[in-house]
Coordinates of C-alpha atoms and ligand atoms in Angstrom, one line a residue:
M1 CA 45.9 -26.9 -8.3
R2 CA 43.1 -28.9 -6.4
F3 CA 41.1 -28.4 -4.4
F4 CA 38.4 -29.5 -1.7
N5 CA 34.8 -30.1 -3.5
T6 CA 32.0 -30.0 -1.2
L7 CA 29.7 -31.1 -3.8
T8 CA 31.6 -34.0 -4.8
R9 CA 33.5 -34.2 -0.7
E10 CA 36.6 -34.9 -3.1
I11 CA 39.7 -32.9 -3.3
E12 CA 39.1 -31.8 -7.7
E13 CA 42.1 -31.0 -10.6
F14 CA 40.6 -28.0 -11.1
V15 CA 39.8 -27.1 -14.9
P16 CA 37.8 -24.4 -15.6
L17 CA 34.4 -24.6 -17.7
D18 CA 36.2 -21.6 -20.0
P19 CA 37.2 -23.9 -22.9
K20 CA 40.8 -21.8 -23.1
G21 CA 41.3 -22.2 -19.3
K22 CA 42.2 -18.7 -18.8
Q23 CA 38.9 -17.5 -17.8
V24 CA 37.6 -17.7 -13.7
S25 CA 34.1 -17.0 -12.8
L26 CA 33.9 -16.3 -9.3
Y27 CA 30.7 -16.1 -6.8
T28 CA 31.0 -15.2 -3.1
C29 CA 28.4 -15.0 -0.7
G30 CA 28.9 -11.7 0.6
P31 CA 27.4 -9.5 3.9
T32 CA 24.3 -9.0 5.6
V33 CA 24.5 -5.4 5.9
Y34 CA 22.1 -4.4 9.4
N35 CA 25.6 -4.5 11.6
F36 CA 28.9 -4.1 11.0
A37 CA 31.0 -7.4 9.9
H38 CA 32.6 -9.9 12.5
I39 CA 36.1 -12.1 12.4
G40 CA 34.4 -15.1 11.7
N41 CA 32.8 -13.2 8.3
F42 CA 36.2 -12.6 7.8
R43 CA 37.4 -15.1 7.9
A44 CA 35.4 -16.5 4.5
Y45 CA 36.9 -13.4 3.0
V46 CA 40.1 -13.5 3.6
F47 CA 39.9 -16.8 2.4
E48 CA 38.2 -16.6 -1.0
D49 CA 40.9 -13.3 -1.1
I50 CA 43.0 -15.2 -0.6
L51 CA 41.4 -18.0 -3.1
H52 CA 40.7 -14.9 -5.8
R53 CA 44.7 -14.4 -6.0
H54 CA 45.6 -17.6 -5.9
L55 CA 44.2 -17.8 -8.9
E56 CA 45.8 -14.6 -10.6
F57 CA 48.8 -15.3 -9.1
R58 CA 48.8 -19.0 -11.3
G59 CA 47.7 -16.4 -14.6
F60 CA 43.8 -17.4 -14.4
R61 CA 41.6 -14.2 -14.9
V62 CA 38.8 -14.4 -12.4
R63 CA 35.6 -12.6 -12.3
R64 CA 34.6 -12.5 -9.3
V65 CA 30.4 -11.4 -8.1
M66 CA 29.8 -10.2 -3.9
N67 CA 26.7 -9.7 -3.2
L68 CA 25.2 -7.5 -0.7
T69 CA 22.6 -8.6 1.2
D70 CA 20.2 -4.9 2.2
V71 CA 17.1 -6.4 2.4
E72 CA 15.4 -9.4 4.6
D73 CA 14.4 -10.2 7.2
K74 CA 17.4 -8.5 10.4
T75 CA 18.0 -5.4 7.8
I76 CA 14.0 -4.6 8.1
R77 CA 14.0 -4.7 11.3
G78 CA 16.8 -2.9 12.4
C79 CA 15.7 0.0 9.8
R80 CA 11.8 0.1 11.5
Q81 CA 13.4 0.2 15.3
A82 CA 15.7 3.1 13.7
G83 CA 12.5 4.6 12.2
V84 CA 15.3 5.4 9.3
S85 CA 14.5 4.1 5.3
L86 CA 15.9 0.8 4.0
S87 CA 18.3 2.2 2.1
D88 CA 19.6 4.9 5.5
F89 CA 19.7 2.3 8.3
T90 CA 22.4 0.2 5.3
K91 CA 24.7 2.4 4.4
P92 CA 26.6 3.0 7.1
F93 CA 26.8 -0.9 7.3
K94 CA 28.0 -1.0 3.5
E95 CA 30.4 1.7 3.9
A96 CA 32.0 0.0 7.1
F97 CA 32.4 -3.2 4.9
F98 CA 34.0 -2.0 2.1
Q99 CA 36.8 0.2 4.5
D100 CA 37.0 -3.3 6.8
L101 CA 38.3 -4.7 3.8
E102 CA 40.6 -2.0 2.3
R103 CA 42.3 -2.9 6.3
L104 CA 42.2 -6.4 5.6
R105 CA 44.1 -5.7 2.2
M106 CA 41.2 -7.4 0.5
K107 CA 41.4 -7.0 -3.8
K108 CA 38.0 -5.7 -4.7
A109 CA 35.6 -8.5 -6.3
D110 CA 34.6 -7.0 -10.2
V111 CA 30.4 -6.3 -8.8
Y112 CA 29.0 -5.6 -5.6
P113 CA 25.3 -6.1 -6.3
A114 CA 22.7 -5.2 -4.0
A115 CA 19.8 -7.2 -3.5
T116 CA 17.5 -3.7 -3.5
D117 CA 19.1 -2.7 -7.3
P118 CA 16.6 -2.7 -9.3
E119 CA 17.6 -4.7 -12.3
Q120 CA 19.0 -6.9 -9.8
I121 CA 15.0 -6.8 -7.9
A122 CA 13.6 -7.3 -12.1
R123 CA 16.0 -10.2 -12.4
M124 CA 14.7 -12.2 -9.7
I125 CA 11.2 -11.5 -10.7
E126 CA 11.9 -12.8 -14.1
M127 CA 13.4 -15.4 -12.2
I128 CA 10.2 -17.2 -10.1
S129 CA 8.6 -16.0 -13.1
I130 CA 10.1 -18.5 -14.9
L131 CA 10.0 -20.9 -11.7
I132 CA 6.2 -20.8 -12.2
K133 CA 6.1 -21.4 -15.7
K134 CA 7.9 -24.6 -16.0
G135 CA 6.1 -26.1 -12.6
H136 CA 9.0 -25.7 -9.7
A137 CA 7.1 -22.8 -8.3
Y138 CA 3.8 -21.9 -6.9
L139 CA 1.9 -19.1 -5.4
A140 CA 0.3 -19.7 -1.9
E141 CA -2.6 -18.4 -0.5
D142 CA -1.0 -15.8 2.0
Q143 CA 0.1 -14.2 -1.7
S144 CA 4.2 -15.9 -1.5
V145 CA 5.6 -18.0 -4.2
Y146 CA 6.8 -21.1 -3.1
F147 CA 10.0 -23.1 -4.9
R148 CA 8.3 -26.1 -5.1
L149 CA 11.3 -29.0 -3.1
S150 CA 9.1 -32.3 -4.7
T151 CA 9.8 -31.1 -8.2
F152 CA 13.7 -31.2 -7.8
P153 CA 14.5 -34.8 -6.1
A154 CA 18.8 -33.2 -6.5
Y155 CA 18.0 -31.2 -2.9
G156 CA 20.2 -31.9 -1.2
K157 CA 23.3 -32.7 -3.3
L158 CA 25.5 -30.5 -1.7
A159 CA 24.5 -31.4 2.2
H160 CA 24.5 -34.9 1.7
F161 CA 21.2 -35.9 2.6
R162 CA 18.1 -37.3 0.9
L163 CA 14.8 -35.2 -0.4
D164 CA 12.6 -37.3 2.9
E165 CA 15.0 -37.1 5.5
L166 CA 14.3 -33.1 5.6
R167 CA 12.3 -32.3 8.7
P168 CA 10.8 -29.4 9.8
S169 CA 13.5 -27.2 11.7
G170 CA 13.2 -24.3 14.8
R171 CA 13.1 -22.0 12.2
V172 CA 10.0 -22.8 10.6
K173 CA 7.3 -20.1 11.2
S174 CA 4.1 -20.0 13.0
D175 CA 2.9 -19.3 8.7
E176 CA 4.4 -22.4 7.3
Y177 CA 1.3 -24.5 6.7
E178 CA 1.1 -22.5 3.8
K179 CA 2.9 -24.5 1.5
E180 CA 2.3 -27.5 0.0
N181 CA 5.6 -29.0 1.7
V182 CA 7.3 -28.5 5.0
G183 CA 10.7 -28.1 3.3
D184 CA 9.1 -25.9 0.2
F185 CA 11.1 -22.0 1.2
A186 CA 9.7 -18.8 -0.2
L187 CA 11.2 -17.3 -3.5
W188 CA 9.0 -14.3 -2.9
K189 CA 7.8 -12.9 0.5
A190 CA 3.7 -11.7 -0.5
W191 CA 4.1 -7.7 2.1
D192 CA 3.1 -7.9 5.8
E193 CA 2.2 -4.9 7.8
E194 CA 6.4 -5.8 9.8
D195 CA 7.4 -4.9 6.3
G196 CA 6.5 -1.0 7.0
L197 CA 7.1 0.7 3.5
I198 CA 9.4 -1.5 2.3
F199 CA 8.1 -3.5 -0.6
W200 CA 8.3 -4.0 -4.3
D201 CA 5.5 -4.8 -7.0
S202 CA 5.3 -7.9 -8.5
P203 CA 2.9 -9.8 -10.5
W204 CA 2.2 -11.3 -7.2
G205 CA 1.5 -8.1 -5.7
K206 CA 3.6 -6.5 -3.6
G207 CA 6.4 -8.5 -1.1
R208 CA 9.9 -8.6 -1.1
P209 CA 12.2 -11.6 -2.5
G210 CA 13.3 -14.4 -0.3
W211 CA 17.4 -14.4 0.5
H212 CA 18.4 -17.8 -1.8
I213 CA 16.7 -15.9 -4.6
E214 CA 18.8 -13.5 -4.5
C215 CA 22.5 -14.5 -4.9
S216 CA 20.8 -17.6 -8.1
A217 CA 19.8 -14.5 -9.9
M218 CA 22.7 -12.3 -8.9
S219 CA 24.8 -15.6 -10.1
L220 CA 23.2 -15.8 -13.2
G221 CA 23.1 -12.4 -14.2
L222 CA 26.0 -11.0 -14.1
L223 CA 28.1 -14.8 -14.4
G224 CA 26.6 -17.0 -16.8
P225 CA 23.9 -19.7 -16.5
Q226 CA 27.2 -21.7 -15.1
I227 CA 29.7 -20.6 -13.0
D228 CA 33.0 -21.8 -11.5
I229 CA 33.8 -21.3 -8.3
H230 CA 30.7 -21.1 -5.8
C231 CA 31.9 -19.9 -1.4
G232 CA 30.9 -18.9 1.4
G233 CA 30.6 -20.3 4.9
E234 CA 30.1 -23.6 5.7
D235 CA 26.4 -21.9 7.3
N236 CA 25.7 -21.3 3.8
I237 CA 25.9 -24.8 3.0
F238 CA 22.3 -25.5 3.9
P239 CA 19.8 -23.9 3.1
H240 CA 21.0 -21.3 1.4
H241 CA 22.9 -23.0 -1.4
E242 CA 21.2 -25.7 -1.6
A243 CA 18.2 -23.5 -1.9
E244 CA 19.6 -21.5 -5.0
I245 CA 21.8 -24.7 -6.8
A246 CA 17.3 -25.9 -7.1
Q247 CA 16.7 -22.5 -8.2
S248 CA 19.6 -21.8 -10.9
E249 CA 19.3 -25.7 -12.2
C250 CA 15.2 -25.2 -12.3
V251 CA 15.2 -22.3 -14.2
T252 CA 18.7 -23.4 -16.2
G253 CA 18.9 -26.5 -16.7
L254 CA 22.1 -26.9 -16.5
P255 CA 24.9 -27.7 -13.5
F256 CA 25.0 -24.5 -11.8
V257 CA 28.2 -24.5 -10.2
K258 CA 31.8 -26.4 -11.2
L259 CA 33.3 -25.9 -7.4
W260 CA 32.0 -25.4 -4.5
M261 CA 34.0 -24.5 -1.6
H262 CA 33.4 -23.3 2.4
C263 CA 35.1 -22.4 4.8
R264 CA 34.4 -23.7 7.9
H265 CA 33.5 -21.7 11.3
L266 CA 35.6 -19.2 13.4
L267 CA 35.7 -20.3 16.7
V268 CA 35.8 -18.6 20.1
D269 CA 36.7 -20.6 23.3
G270 CA 35.0 -23.6 21.2
R271 CA 31.9 -21.7 20.1
K272 CA 31.6 -20.5 16.6
M273 CA 31.4 -16.6 16.3
S274 CA 28.6 -15.7 15.3
K275 CA 26.1 -12.2 16.6
S276 CA 23.0 -14.4 17.7
E277 CA 25.7 -16.3 20.3
G278 CA 26.8 -12.5 21.3
N279 CA 30.6 -14.3 21.3
F280 CA 31.8 -11.6 18.3
F281 CA 35.0 -9.5 17.3
T282 CA 34.1 -6.9 14.8
L283 CA 37.1 -4.7 12.9
R284 CA 36.5 -2.8 14.8
D285 CA 36.8 -3.6 18.2
L286 CA 39.8 -5.3 17.2
M287 CA 41.3 -2.4 15.4
D288 CA 40.4 -0.6 18.5
K289 CA 42.4 -2.2 21.0
G290 CA 45.6 -1.4 18.5
W291 CA 45.4 -4.7 16.7
T292 CA 46.0 -3.7 13.1
G293 CA 44.7 -5.1 10.0
R294 CA 47.3 -6.7 8.3
E295 CA 47.9 -8.8 12.2
I296 CA 44.1 -10.2 12.0
R297 CA 44.8 -10.5 8.4
Y298 CA 47.3 -12.6 9.3
A299 CA 45.9 -14.3 12.1
L300 CA 42.9 -15.4 9.7
S301 CA 45.0 -17.4 7.4
K302 CA 47.4 -18.4 9.3
I303 CA 45.2 -22.2 9.6
R304 CA 43.5 -23.7 6.2
Y305 CA 40.3 -22.5 5.3
R306 CA 39.1 -25.7 5.5
E307 CA 40.2 -26.6 9.2
Q308 CA 39.1 -25.4 13.0
L309 CA 40.6 -22.0 14.2
N310 CA 40.0 -20.8 17.4
F311 CA 40.1 -16.9 17.1
T312 CA 42.4 -16.1 20.6
I313 CA 44.2 -13.4 21.2
D314 CA 47.7 -15.6 21.4
G315 CA 47.4 -15.7 17.6
L316 CA 47.3 -11.8 17.5
V317 CA 50.0 -12.2 19.7
A318 CA 51.9 -14.8 17.4
A319 CA 50.7 -12.7 14.1
R320 CA 52.4 -9.6 15.5
N321 CA 55.3 -11.4 15.5
A322 CA 55.8 -13.2 12.9
L323 CA 54.4 -10.2 11.2
E324 CA 57.7 -8.5 13.1
R325 CA 60.6 -11.8 11.7
L326 CA 58.8 -10.6 8.2
D327 CA 59.9 -7.2 8.3
E328 CA 63.1 -7.8 10.0
W329 CA 63.5 -10.1 7.5
S330 CA 62.2 -8.2 4.9
R331 CA 64.9 -5.2 5.8
R332 CA 67.7 -7.3 6.0
I333 CA 67.2 -8.7 2.0
H334 CA 66.3 -5.2 0.6
A335 CA 69.6 -3.9 2.2
A336 CA 71.3 -6.3 0.9
A337 CA 70.2 -7.3 -2.5
I338 CA 71.3 -2.8 -3.2
G339 CA 73.9 -3.1 -5.9
A340 CA 72.7 -6.7 -7.3
A341 CA 73.2 -7.6 -11.3
D342 CA 70.7 -9.4 -12.7
P343 CA 68.6 -11.3 -10.0
K344 CA 66.7 -14.0 -12.0
S345 CA 69.1 -16.1 -12.9
H346 CA 70.7 -16.6 -8.8
S347 CA 68.3 -18.3 -7.0
Q348 CA 69.8 -20.6 -3.6
L349 CA 66.9 -20.7 -1.7
D350 CA 63.3 -23.2 -2.6
T351 CA 61.1 -20.8 -3.2
A352 CA 58.3 -23.0 -5.5
A353 CA 57.2 -24.6 -2.4
F354 CA 54.9 -21.5 -1.7
G355 CA 53.2 -21.4 -4.9
A356 CA 52.6 -25.9 -4.8
A357 CA 51.2 -25.5 -1.2
L358 CA 48.4 -23.0 -1.8
D359 CA 47.6 -25.1 -4.5
E360 CA 47.1 -28.4 -2.8
D361 CA 43.9 -26.8 -1.9
L362 CA 45.1 -23.7 -0.7
N363 CA 47.3 -24.3 2.4
T364 CA 47.9 -21.4 3.5
S365 CA 49.6 -22.7 6.7
A366 CA 51.4 -25.2 4.4
A367 CA 52.8 -21.8 1.8
L368 CA 53.2 -20.0 5.4
G369 CA 55.4 -22.6 6.9
V370 CA 57.2 -21.8 3.2
L371 CA 57.8 -18.5 4.1
F372 CA 59.6 -18.9 7.5
D373 CA 61.4 -21.3 6.5
V374 CA 63.0 -19.3 3.6
I375 CA 63.9 -16.5 6.2
R376 CA 65.3 -18.9 8.8
D377 CA 67.5 -20.3 6.0
S378 CA 68.8 -17.0 4.7
N379 CA 69.1 -14.8 7.4
R380 CA 71.7 -18.4 8.7
L381 CA 73.2 -17.1 4.9
L382 CA 73.4 -13.3 5.6
D383 CA 74.5 -14.1 9.4
Q384 CA 77.3 -15.6 7.1
N385 CA 77.2 -13.0 4.7
Q386 CA 77.1 -16.1 2.3
L387 CA 73.7 -14.3 0.3
S388 CA 75.2 -12.9 -2.6
P389 CA 73.4 -8.8 -3.7
E390 CA 72.3 -11.4 -6.1
N391 CA 70.2 -13.7 -4.4
S392 CA 69.0 -10.9 -1.6
A393 CA 67.2 -9.8 -4.9
S394 CA 65.7 -12.7 -5.9
L395 CA 64.4 -13.2 -2.7
C396 CA 63.2 -9.5 -2.6
G397 CA 61.4 -10.6 -6.2
W398 CA 59.8 -13.4 -4.5
L399 CA 58.9 -12.0 -1.1
K400 CA 56.2 -10.0 -4.0
E401 CA 55.4 -12.9 -5.1
V402 CA 54.2 -14.0 -1.8
N403 CA 52.5 -10.4 -1.0
S404 CA 50.8 -10.9 -4.3
V405 CA 48.2 -13.4 -2.3
L406 CA 48.9 -13.3 1.3
C407 CA 49.3 -9.3 1.3
L408 CA 51.3 -9.4 4.4
G409 CA 54.3 -7.7 3.4
P410 CA 54.8 -4.0 5.0
D411 CA 54.9 -1.7 3.4
H412 CA 58.4 -0.7 2.1
E413 CA 59.0 -3.8 -0.1
D414 CA 57.2 -1.4 -3.3
V415 CA 60.4 1.0 -3.3
P416 CA 60.0 3.0 -6.4
Q417 CA 62.2 2.9 -8.8
K418 CA 64.1 6.0 -8.6
V419 CA 64.7 5.8 -4.7
S420 CA 66.3 1.8 -5.7
E421 CA 68.2 3.7 -8.4
L422 CA 69.5 6.3 -5.9
L423 CA 70.8 4.1 -3.6
T424 CA 72.8 2.2 -5.6
Q425 CA 74.3 5.3 -6.7
R426 CA 75.0 5.8 -3.1
E427 CA 75.8 2.1 -1.9
R428 CA 78.4 2.8 -4.9
A429 CA 79.2 6.0 -3.7
R430 CA 80.5 4.5 -0.4
A431 CA 82.5 1.8 -1.8
Q432 CA 84.2 4.6 -3.1
K433 CA 84.3 6.8 -0.1
Q434 CA 82.6 9.7 -2.0
W435 CA 80.8 10.7 1.4
A436 CA 79.8 13.9 0.7
Q437 CA 78.1 12.5 -2.9
S438 CA 77.0 10.2 -0.4
D439 CA 75.3 12.3 2.0
A440 CA 74.2 14.3 -1.6
L441 CA 71.7 11.2 -2.5
R442 CA 70.5 10.3 0.9
D443 CA 68.9 14.2 1.2
Q444 CA 67.5 13.1 -2.8
I445 CA 66.2 9.5 -1.7
L446 CA 65.1 12.1 1.5
A447 CA 63.7 14.5 -0.6
L448 CA 61.5 10.7 -2.3
G449 CA 60.0 10.0 1.0
W450 CA 62.2 7.8 2.5
M451 CA 65.3 8.1 5.3
V452 CA 68.4 5.5 4.8
K453 CA 69.7 4.3 7.5
D454 CA 74.2 2.9 7.2
T455 CA 74.4 -0.6 9.2
K456 CA 76.4 -3.2 9.2
E457 CA 74.6 -5.2 7.0
G458 CA 74.5 -2.0 4.1
Q459 CA 71.3 0.8 4.0
Q460 CA 69.0 0.3 5.3
L461 CA 65.4 2.0 3.7
N462 CA 61.8 3.3 5.9
K463 CA 59.2 5.2 4.2
I464 CA 59.2 8.7 6.4
N465 CA 55.6 9.4 7.5
R466 CA 54.0 5.3 7.3
E467 CA 50.1 5.3 7.8
S468 CA 49.9 3.1 10.7
K469 CA 50.2 -0.7 9.8
Ligands
LIG1 P1 25.7 -13.4 6.6 O1 26.0 -11.7 6.6 O2 25.7 -13.8 7.7 O3 25.5 -13.3 5.4 O4 27.4 -14.0 6.4 C1 28.1 -14.0 5.5 C2 29.6 -14.8 5.5 O5 29.9 -14.8 6.3 C3 29.0 -16.4 4.3 O6 29.7 -16.5 4.0 C4 28.7 -16.8 6.0 O7 29.2 -18.5 5.8 C5 30.1 -15.9 6.4 N1 29.8 -16.7 8.0 C6 29.6 -16.6 9.0 N2 29.6 -16.3 10.1 C7 31.4 -17.0 9.8 C8 32.5 -17.7 10.7 N3 31.6 -17.4 12.4 N4 33.7 -18.3 10.6 C9 33.2 -18.0 9.2 N5 32.7 -17.6 8.5 C10 31.5 -17.5 8.7
LIG2 ZN1 24.6 -16.3 -1.2

């Protein structure tokens, strides 16, 4: 497997830190829960989901962490405006986030630590204390603690700039004269009136952690001092991930992350989709308009994570059409596979190219290309009555593999064992013209929640009362 590493700007062979080559640690920056996540955010999460699943498909054991940023300027502003506590303010957005993940068929991370979890705050305070002790951080007059950038000359290695090129940006707040150097960033923000009741006690007085330290502390605490892969959207590269490297490496003295992977922004009309631009769609917006989670997942995974993806309604229409083709094909091969002998020994079509495309820096466009080539070729064989039940069964098995990574399949490919046994019996009964037996078997299948229809291609199976796709 080879992936593009933002740190080296090269495509590198993937070798995990684990000497046995099995375990992979993956840290993925999560949402700021002050609003519903937009589908630009979900482009990042879908890319990470496919990465996670593909690593597992290739036999790695993945341990993954995704943080929830539930305290920073926007969440504080939001809860004060709403006149509720911080946790009451963020709770519905956290719940909505998990609901959205499910709708987009995402695999769960192992842990979703929240920045306000007491053990996370304790870890952050501990890390900041170590940084102060080592001279990498200092307490400023305003009682905030800042990272001393001059002690970490490697700052800039991820975003590829030199420290002396760092200039004050528009984001610099008016009170930043407290800092020794303009690039120094806050590890701990001293309480001020705007924070209201939101603060934690620390050795430096009451205050709250900075955003960057959150991810360093969680990664270190939950995945260890060094990890294999850290992901996010491209806007995370600087300053967030650059700061994470500085904090983590100054605490541990070890390289923090082996492979940095960033997805390009989702665009709308050529501009980054973002809350501040006001040009965003949430998953809910699109689902209210009748689009399904599966269609949106398709539209977001159609283009490889590192390439530009412009979001359009036409893209969703194309997704709908492609998925209809996939469903139709899935129905055909499942019907054609009934009564197959040993599916494993048969493979008429080249399906290995699918995994190979994902091995090559997660090329989802090429992988989908392989899928639709196989669909076209096997449909042609089916039209000519030249696809044997064994070959069809082997394609059904392959589709399962494809779906274990892309998760775009219809609901019905997971036909329960009992149902497929009954289908096979029914196929035999029909071949022997035992119509009464065939009807009885159809009723048994119906009782299990599946409807069989007889078509010229054989039995067609549909789940009854399918949930909305
Ligand atoms: P935030 O909630 O702003 O912290 O963002 C959560 C994740 O979504 C981060 O990994 C961001 O880099 C990513 N992200 C934000 N906007 C976009 C976008 N338009 N396209 C892709 N990823 C994005
Ligand atoms: Zn982060």
